[in-house]
Amino acid sequence: MRKGGVILYPTDTVWGIGCDATNAEAVKRVYEIKQRDDSKALICLVDSDARMQRYFRNVPDVAWQLVDSLKEGDGKPTTLILDGAINLADNLIAEDGSVGIRITNEPFSKELCFRFQKAIVSTSANISGEPAAQNYCDIDPRIIEAVDYVCWSRRQEHKPHTPSSIIKLKENGEVEIIRK
């Protein structure tokens, strides 16, 4: 990923296609692999609150309250869409200046984010419009062939996984549930 590569990896939700979230060329490749319009947003994974804070001008208090409540509970992974994104590839940031980000607690993806020391793109490992790959065996061979590396972790797993909840938090305090 440090050289612009794209990977296939298990996340705290479904299998994901990932790359360095600060590398515009790598992000462009992810859009191409998914055959997805680049006007549709991708999300990022990070390993900690401190890392999340590096990618926004201002993280609203309600976001920190949500992050804390998610840590305490055993709830569903939740992606926050926050305004004022910075230090990320321009083609990752939505027209309104927002980006979706999730602090992962799943051991493999958390360690990957920690070792990489940057945000990592995390988008479902599927061709746009097709169902998300819950397990490695569900991934379209075209996706596997298109990436530079496929992680070994959890390839044998066969259990249900679902995408994250998505909550958009505006700087003005407005909260919108995008996906439950």
Short mmCIF file of C-alpha atoms in Angstrom, two decimals:
data_model
loop_
_atom_site.label_atom_id
_atom_site.label_comp_id
_atom_site.label_asym_id
_atom_site.label_seq_id
_atom_site.Cartn_x
_atom_site.Cartn_y
_atom_site.Cartn_z
CA MET A 1 0.00 0.00 0.00
CA ARG A 2 2.92 2.34 0.63
CA LYS A 3 3.73 2.05 -3.10
CA GLY A 4 0.13 2.63 -4.22
CA GLY A 5 -1.02 -0.99 -4.20
CA VAL A 6 -4.59 -2.14 -3.71
CA ILE A 7 -5.43 -5.00 -1.34
CA LEU A 8 -8.32 -7.31 -0.56
CA TYR A 9 -8.81 -7.80 3.18
CA PRO A 10 -11.28 -8.80 5.89
CA THR A 11 -12.71 -5.94 7.93
CA ASP A 12 -14.96 -5.56 10.95
CA THR A 13 -17.90 -5.93 8.53
CA VAL A 14 -17.62 -7.50 5.06
CA TRP A 15 -14.50 -8.18 2.97
CA GLY A 16 -13.03 -4.96 1.63
CA ILE A 17 -10.94 -3.48 -1.13
CA GLY A 18 -8.39 -1.16 0.39
CA CYS A 19 -5.55 1.21 -0.33
CA ASP A 20 -3.75 4.22 1.11
CA ALA A 21 -6.52 6.79 1.63
CA THR A 22 -4.03 9.61 0.97
CA ASN A 23 -2.99 8.31 -2.48
CA ALA A 24 -5.30 9.62 -5.24
CA GLU A 25 -3.99 7.16 -7.87
CA ALA A 26 -4.62 4.18 -5.58
CA VAL A 27 -8.13 5.48 -4.79
CA LYS A 28 -8.76 5.85 -8.54
CA ARG A 29 -7.79 2.18 -9.02
CA VAL A 30 -10.28 1.12 -6.34
CA TYR A 31 -13.07 2.92 -8.22
CA GLU A 32 -11.96 1.20 -11.44
CA ILE A 33 -11.82 -2.26 -9.83
CA LYS A 34 -15.33 -1.82 -8.41
CA GLN A 35 -16.54 -0.33 -11.70
CA ARG A 36 -18.03 2.41 -9.55
CA ASP A 37 -18.76 6.02 -10.42
CA ASP A 38 -16.26 8.17 -8.53
CA SER A 39 -19.07 10.48 -7.43
CA LYS A 40 -20.13 7.72 -5.00
CA ALA A 41 -18.18 7.97 -1.77
CA LEU A 42 -15.82 5.39 -0.30
CA ILE A 43 -15.11 5.12 3.41
CA CYS A 44 -11.91 4.86 5.43
CA LEU A 45 -10.85 2.71 8.34
CA VAL A 46 -8.56 3.86 11.13
CA ASP A 47 -7.34 2.18 14.29
CA SER A 48 -7.89 4.92 16.87
CA ASP A 49 -9.52 8.19 17.89
CA ALA A 50 -6.20 9.99 17.50
CA ARG A 51 -5.80 8.79 13.92
CA MET A 52 -9.40 9.75 13.09
CA GLN A 53 -8.78 13.28 14.31
CA ARG A 54 -5.94 13.74 11.78
CA TYR A 55 -8.43 13.68 8.89
CA PHE A 56 -10.88 16.42 9.92
CA ARG A 57 -10.61 20.13 10.62
CA ASN A 58 -12.99 19.71 13.54
CA VAL A 59 -14.59 16.60 14.98
CA PRO A 60 -17.88 17.60 16.65
CA ASP A 61 -18.47 16.63 20.28
CA VAL A 62 -21.39 14.41 19.29
CA ALA A 63 -18.99 12.33 17.16
CA TRP A 64 -16.73 11.70 20.17
CA GLN A 65 -19.80 10.80 22.24
CA LEU A 66 -20.83 8.27 19.59
CA VAL A 67 -17.31 6.86 19.38
CA ASP A 68 -17.23 6.44 23.17
CA SER A 69 -20.65 4.78 23.29
CA LEU A 70 -19.65 2.38 20.50
CA LYS A 71 -16.50 1.40 22.41
CA GLU A 72 -18.47 0.69 25.57
CA GLY A 73 -21.18 -1.36 23.90
CA ASP A 74 -20.92 -4.45 21.79
CA GLY A 75 -22.84 -2.76 18.98
CA LYS A 76 -22.68 -2.92 15.24
CA PRO A 77 -19.69 -1.28 13.53
CA THR A 78 -20.66 2.30 12.71
CA THR A 79 -19.24 4.61 10.06
CA LEU A 80 -19.42 8.33 10.75
CA ILE A 81 -19.63 10.81 7.89
CA LEU A 82 -18.06 14.05 9.05
CA ASP A 83 -17.59 17.43 7.38
CA GLY A 84 -14.27 19.19 6.89
CA ALA A 85 -12.15 16.27 5.66
CA ILE A 86 -8.42 17.00 5.30
CA ASN A 87 -5.18 15.09 4.61
CA LEU A 88 -6.92 12.55 2.35
CA ALA A 89 -6.89 12.00 -1.41
CA ASP A 90 -9.13 14.60 -3.09
CA ASN A 91 -11.05 11.89 -4.98
CA LEU A 92 -12.01 10.30 -1.66
CA ILE A 93 -13.64 13.46 -0.29
CA ALA A 94 -17.28 14.11 -1.24
CA GLU A 95 -18.28 17.34 -2.98
CA ASP A 96 -19.58 18.73 0.32
CA GLY A 97 -16.15 18.18 1.94
CA SER A 98 -17.22 15.17 3.99
CA VAL A 99 -15.83 11.67 4.26
CA GLY A 100 -16.97 8.47 5.96
CA ILE A 101 -14.65 7.02 8.56
CA ARG A 102 -14.83 4.11 10.99
CA ILE A 103 -12.62 3.12 13.89
CA THR A 104 -12.24 -0.63 13.53
CA ASN A 105 -11.99 -2.95 16.50
CA GLU A 106 -11.68 -6.18 14.50
CA PRO A 107 -8.19 -7.55 15.27
CA PHE A 108 -6.83 -7.95 11.73
CA SER A 109 -8.02 -4.65 10.24
CA LYS A 110 -7.10 -2.77 13.43
CA GLU A 111 -3.55 -4.13 13.33
CA LEU A 112 -3.31 -3.37 9.59
CA CYS A 113 -4.38 0.25 10.20
CA PHE A 114 -2.00 0.54 13.16
CA ARG A 115 0.98 -0.77 11.21
CA PHE A 116 0.20 1.33 8.13
CA GLN A 117 -0.12 4.46 10.30
CA LYS A 118 -2.63 6.07 7.93
CA ALA A 119 -6.29 5.80 7.02
CA ILE A 120 -7.06 2.88 4.70
CA VAL A 121 -9.86 2.88 2.14
CA SER A 122 -12.46 0.26 2.94
CA THR A 123 -15.13 -0.45 0.39
CA SER A 124 -17.00 -3.69 -0.05
CA ALA A 125 -15.25 -6.28 -2.25
CA ASN A 126 -17.80 -6.40 -5.04
CA ILE A 127 -18.52 -4.97 -8.45
CA SER A 128 -20.74 -1.92 -7.99
CA GLY A 129 -24.40 -2.93 -7.79
CA GLU A 130 -23.69 -6.56 -6.84
CA PRO A 131 -24.06 -7.93 -3.29
CA ALA A 132 -21.22 -7.29 -0.84
CA ALA A 133 -18.89 -10.26 -0.23
CA GLN A 134 -19.59 -11.42 3.31
CA ASN A 135 -16.82 -14.03 3.14
CA TYR A 136 -13.77 -14.58 0.96
CA CYS A 137 -15.53 -17.36 -0.99
CA ASP A 138 -18.18 -14.82 -2.08
CA ILE A 139 -15.72 -12.50 -3.85
CA ASP A 140 -16.00 -12.19 -7.63
CA PRO A 141 -12.85 -13.61 -9.29
CA ARG A 142 -12.52 -10.35 -11.27
CA ILE A 143 -11.95 -8.50 -8.00
CA ILE A 144 -9.35 -11.04 -6.80
CA GLU A 145 -7.46 -10.79 -10.10
CA ALA A 146 -7.53 -6.98 -10.14
CA VAL A 147 -5.96 -6.31 -6.73
CA ASP A 148 -2.24 -6.40 -5.96
CA TYR A 149 -2.47 -8.50 -2.81
CA VAL A 150 -5.03 -10.70 -1.05
CA CYS A 151 -4.66 -11.00 2.73
CA TRP A 152 -4.66 -14.53 4.16
CA SER A 153 -6.53 -13.78 7.35
CA ARG A 154 -10.07 -15.23 7.68
CA ARG A 155 -10.19 -16.74 4.16
CA GLN A 156 -11.73 -19.97 5.50
CA GLU A 157 -14.43 -18.21 7.47
CA HIS A 158 -18.07 -18.87 6.55
CA LYS A 159 -20.44 -16.79 8.64
CA PRO A 160 -22.84 -13.92 8.05
CA HIS A 161 -21.42 -10.38 8.01
CA THR A 162 -23.24 -7.14 7.34
CA PRO A 163 -22.12 -3.66 6.29
CA SER A 164 -21.73 -0.98 8.94
CA SER A 165 -24.37 1.44 10.10
CA ILE A 166 -23.74 4.90 8.66
CA ILE A 167 -24.47 8.14 10.51
CA LYS A 168 -23.86 11.57 8.99
CA LEU A 169 -22.98 14.30 11.49
CA LYS A 170 -23.03 17.88 10.20
CA GLU A 171 -20.96 20.64 11.80
CA ASN A 172 -24.24 22.41 12.64
CA GLY A 173 -25.23 19.47 14.88
CA GLU A 174 -27.66 17.87 12.44
CA VAL A 175 -27.68 14.04 12.60
CA GLU A 176 -28.86 11.85 9.72
CA ILE A 177 -29.06 8.02 9.78
CA ILE A 178 -27.94 6.88 6.30
CA ARG A 179 -27.98 3.13 6.95
CA LYS A 180 -29.10 1.26 10.08
#
